[in-house]
C-alpha positions as a Markdown table, in Angstrom:
| # | Residue | x | y | z |
|---|---|---|---|---|
| 1 | Val | 0.0 | 0.0 | 0.0 |
| 2 | Thr | 1.2 | 3.5 | -0.9 |
| 3 | Val | -0.2 | 6.6 | 0.8 |
| 4 | Ile | -0.6 | 9.8 | -1.3 |
| 5 | Asp | -2.2 | 12.9 | 0.3 |
| 6 | Ser | -3.4 | 10.7 | 3.2 |
| 7 | Lys | -5.2 | 8.3 | 0.8 |
| 8 | Pro | -4.1 | 4.7 | 0.6 |
| 9 | Phe | -3.5 | 3.2 | -2.8 |
| 10 | Asp | -2.8 | -0.4 | -3.8 |
| 11 | Thr | 0.5 | -0.4 | -5.7 |
| 12 | Ile | -0.4 | -3.6 | -7.4 |
| 13 | Leu | -3.7 | -5.4 | -7.1 |
| 14 | Tyr | -3.9 | -8.9 | -8.6 |
| 15 | Ile | -7.4 | -10.0 | -9.6 |
| 16 | Asp | -8.0 | -13.5 | -10.6 |
| 17 | Gly | -11.5 | -13.8 | -12.0 |
| 18 | His | -14.4 | -11.6 | -13.1 |
| 19 | Leu | -15.4 | -8.4 | -11.3 |
| 20 | Ser | -18.7 | -6.6 | -11.3 |
| 21 | Thr | -18.5 | -3.2 | -13.0 |
| 22 | Ala | -18.5 | -1.3 | -9.7 |
| 23 | Asn | -15.7 | -3.5 | -8.3 |
| 24 | Tyr | -13.7 | -3.1 | -11.5 |
| 25 | Val | -14.0 | 0.7 | -11.4 |
| 26 | Glu | -13.1 | 0.8 | -7.7 |
| 27 | Ser | -10.1 | -1.5 | -8.2 |
| 28 | Ile | -8.6 | 0.8 | -10.8 |
| 29 | Arg | -9.4 | 4.0 | -8.8 |
| 30 | Ser | -7.7 | 2.5 | -5.7 |
| 31 | Ser | -4.5 | 1.6 | -7.6 |
| 32 | Ile | -1.6 | 3.7 | -8.7 |
| 33 | Tyr | -0.8 | 1.6 | -11.8 |
| 34 | Ser | -3.0 | -0.3 | -14.1 |
| 35 | Leu | -1.6 | -3.0 | -16.4 |
| 36 | Cys | -3.0 | -2.4 | -19.9 |
| 37 | Thr | -2.4 | -5.5 | -22.0 |
| 38 | Glu | -3.4 | -6.2 | -25.6 |
| 39 | Gly | -7.0 | -7.1 | -26.4 |
| 40 | Phe | -8.0 | -8.5 | -29.7 |
| 41 | Ser | -5.8 | -5.8 | -31.2 |
| 42 | Pro | -2.7 | -4.0 | -29.8 |
| 43 | Trp | -5.0 | -1.5 | -28.0 |
| 44 | Ser | -7.8 | -2.2 | -25.5 |
| 45 | Pro | -10.3 | -0.1 | -23.5 |
| 46 | Arg | -8.2 | -0.7 | -20.4 |
| 47 | Leu | -5.9 | 2.1 | -21.5 |
| 48 | Tyr | -8.6 | 4.7 | -21.6 |
| 49 | Glu | -10.3 | 3.3 | -18.5 |
| 50 | Ser | -7.1 | 3.6 | -16.6 |
| 51 | Ile | -6.5 | 7.2 | -17.6 |
| 52 | Cys | -10.1 | 8.2 | -16.9 |
| 53 | Leu | -10.1 | 6.5 | -13.5 |
| 54 | Gly | -6.8 | 8.1 | -12.4 |
| 55 | Ala | -4.4 | 5.2 | -12.6 |
| 56 | Ile | -1.0 | 5.3 | -14.4 |
| 57 | Pro | -1.3 | 3.0 | -17.4 |
| 58 | Leu | 1.4 | 0.4 | -17.8 |
| 59 | Ile | 1.1 | -0.4 | -21.5 |
| 60 | Ser | 2.1 | -3.9 | -22.5 |
| 61 | Ala | 1.6 | -4.2 | -26.2 |
| 62 | Glu | 4.5 | -4.6 | -28.6 |
| 63 | Ser | 3.0 | -3.1 | -31.8 |
| 64 | Ile | 0.7 | -0.4 | -30.4 |
| 65 | Val | 0.6 | 3.0 | -32.0 |
| 66 | Leu | -0.8 | 5.3 | -29.4 |
| 67 | Pro | -3.4 | 7.9 | -30.4 |
| 68 | Phe | -2.0 | 11.4 | -31.3 |
| 69 | Glu | 1.6 | 10.3 | -30.5 |
| 70 | Arg | 2.9 | 13.3 | -32.5 |
| 71 | Phe | 1.0 | 15.7 | -30.2 |
| 72 | Ile | 0.7 | 13.9 | -26.8 |
| 73 | Asp | 3.7 | 13.0 | -24.7 |
| 74 | Trp | 2.4 | 9.6 | -23.5 |
| 75 | Arg | 5.6 | 9.1 | -21.4 |
| 76 | Ser | 4.5 | 11.9 | -19.1 |
| 77 | Phe | 1.5 | 9.9 | -17.7 |
| 78 | Ser | 2.1 | 6.3 | -18.8 |
| 79 | Ala | 4.8 | 3.7 | -19.1 |
| 80 | Lys | 5.5 | 0.8 | -21.4 |
| 81 | Val | 6.3 | -2.6 | -20.1 |
| 82 | Ser | 7.6 | -5.2 | -22.6 |
| 83 | Val | 5.3 | -8.1 | -23.2 |
| 84 | Lys | 8.2 | -10.4 | -22.6 |
| 85 | Asn | 8.9 | -8.7 | -19.3 |
| 86 | Val | 5.3 | -8.7 | -17.8 |
| 87 | Lys | 6.4 | -11.3 | -15.2 |
| 88 | Asn | 8.8 | -8.7 | -13.9 |
| 89 | Val | 6.3 | -5.9 | -13.7 |
| 90 | Ile | 6.8 | -5.3 | -10.0 |
| 91 | Asp | 10.5 | -4.7 | -10.6 |
| 92 | Ser | 9.6 | -2.3 | -13.5 |
| 93 | Ile | 7.2 | -0.4 | -11.2 |
| 94 | Thr | 9.9 | -0.1 | -8.6 |
| 95 | Lys | 12.2 | 1.5 | -11.1 |
| 96 | Ile | 9.5 | 3.9 | -12.3 |
| 97 | Gln | 8.9 | 5.1 | -8.7 |
| 98 | Lys | 12.5 | 6.0 | -8.1 |
């Protein structure tokens, strides 16, 4: 747990199974990071949901072209995690926090 402005956040929350919409939204809102993996294509709604709900997206998609990359500095509010390195995501997050 990480505390920011007196509010506790889960650094990583592992969910195994299906959540109701309300629990899904709350799990992202209560987390600092949100792992955004590929869906049926390199992008998925998780990326936009994470941004809207206040979590830092950890984008894990090798061939993704992010919207408006020429105009938006995605590195200022997200991070990329190699698909091959997803198992080491905790180490990656630790490096981001430093």
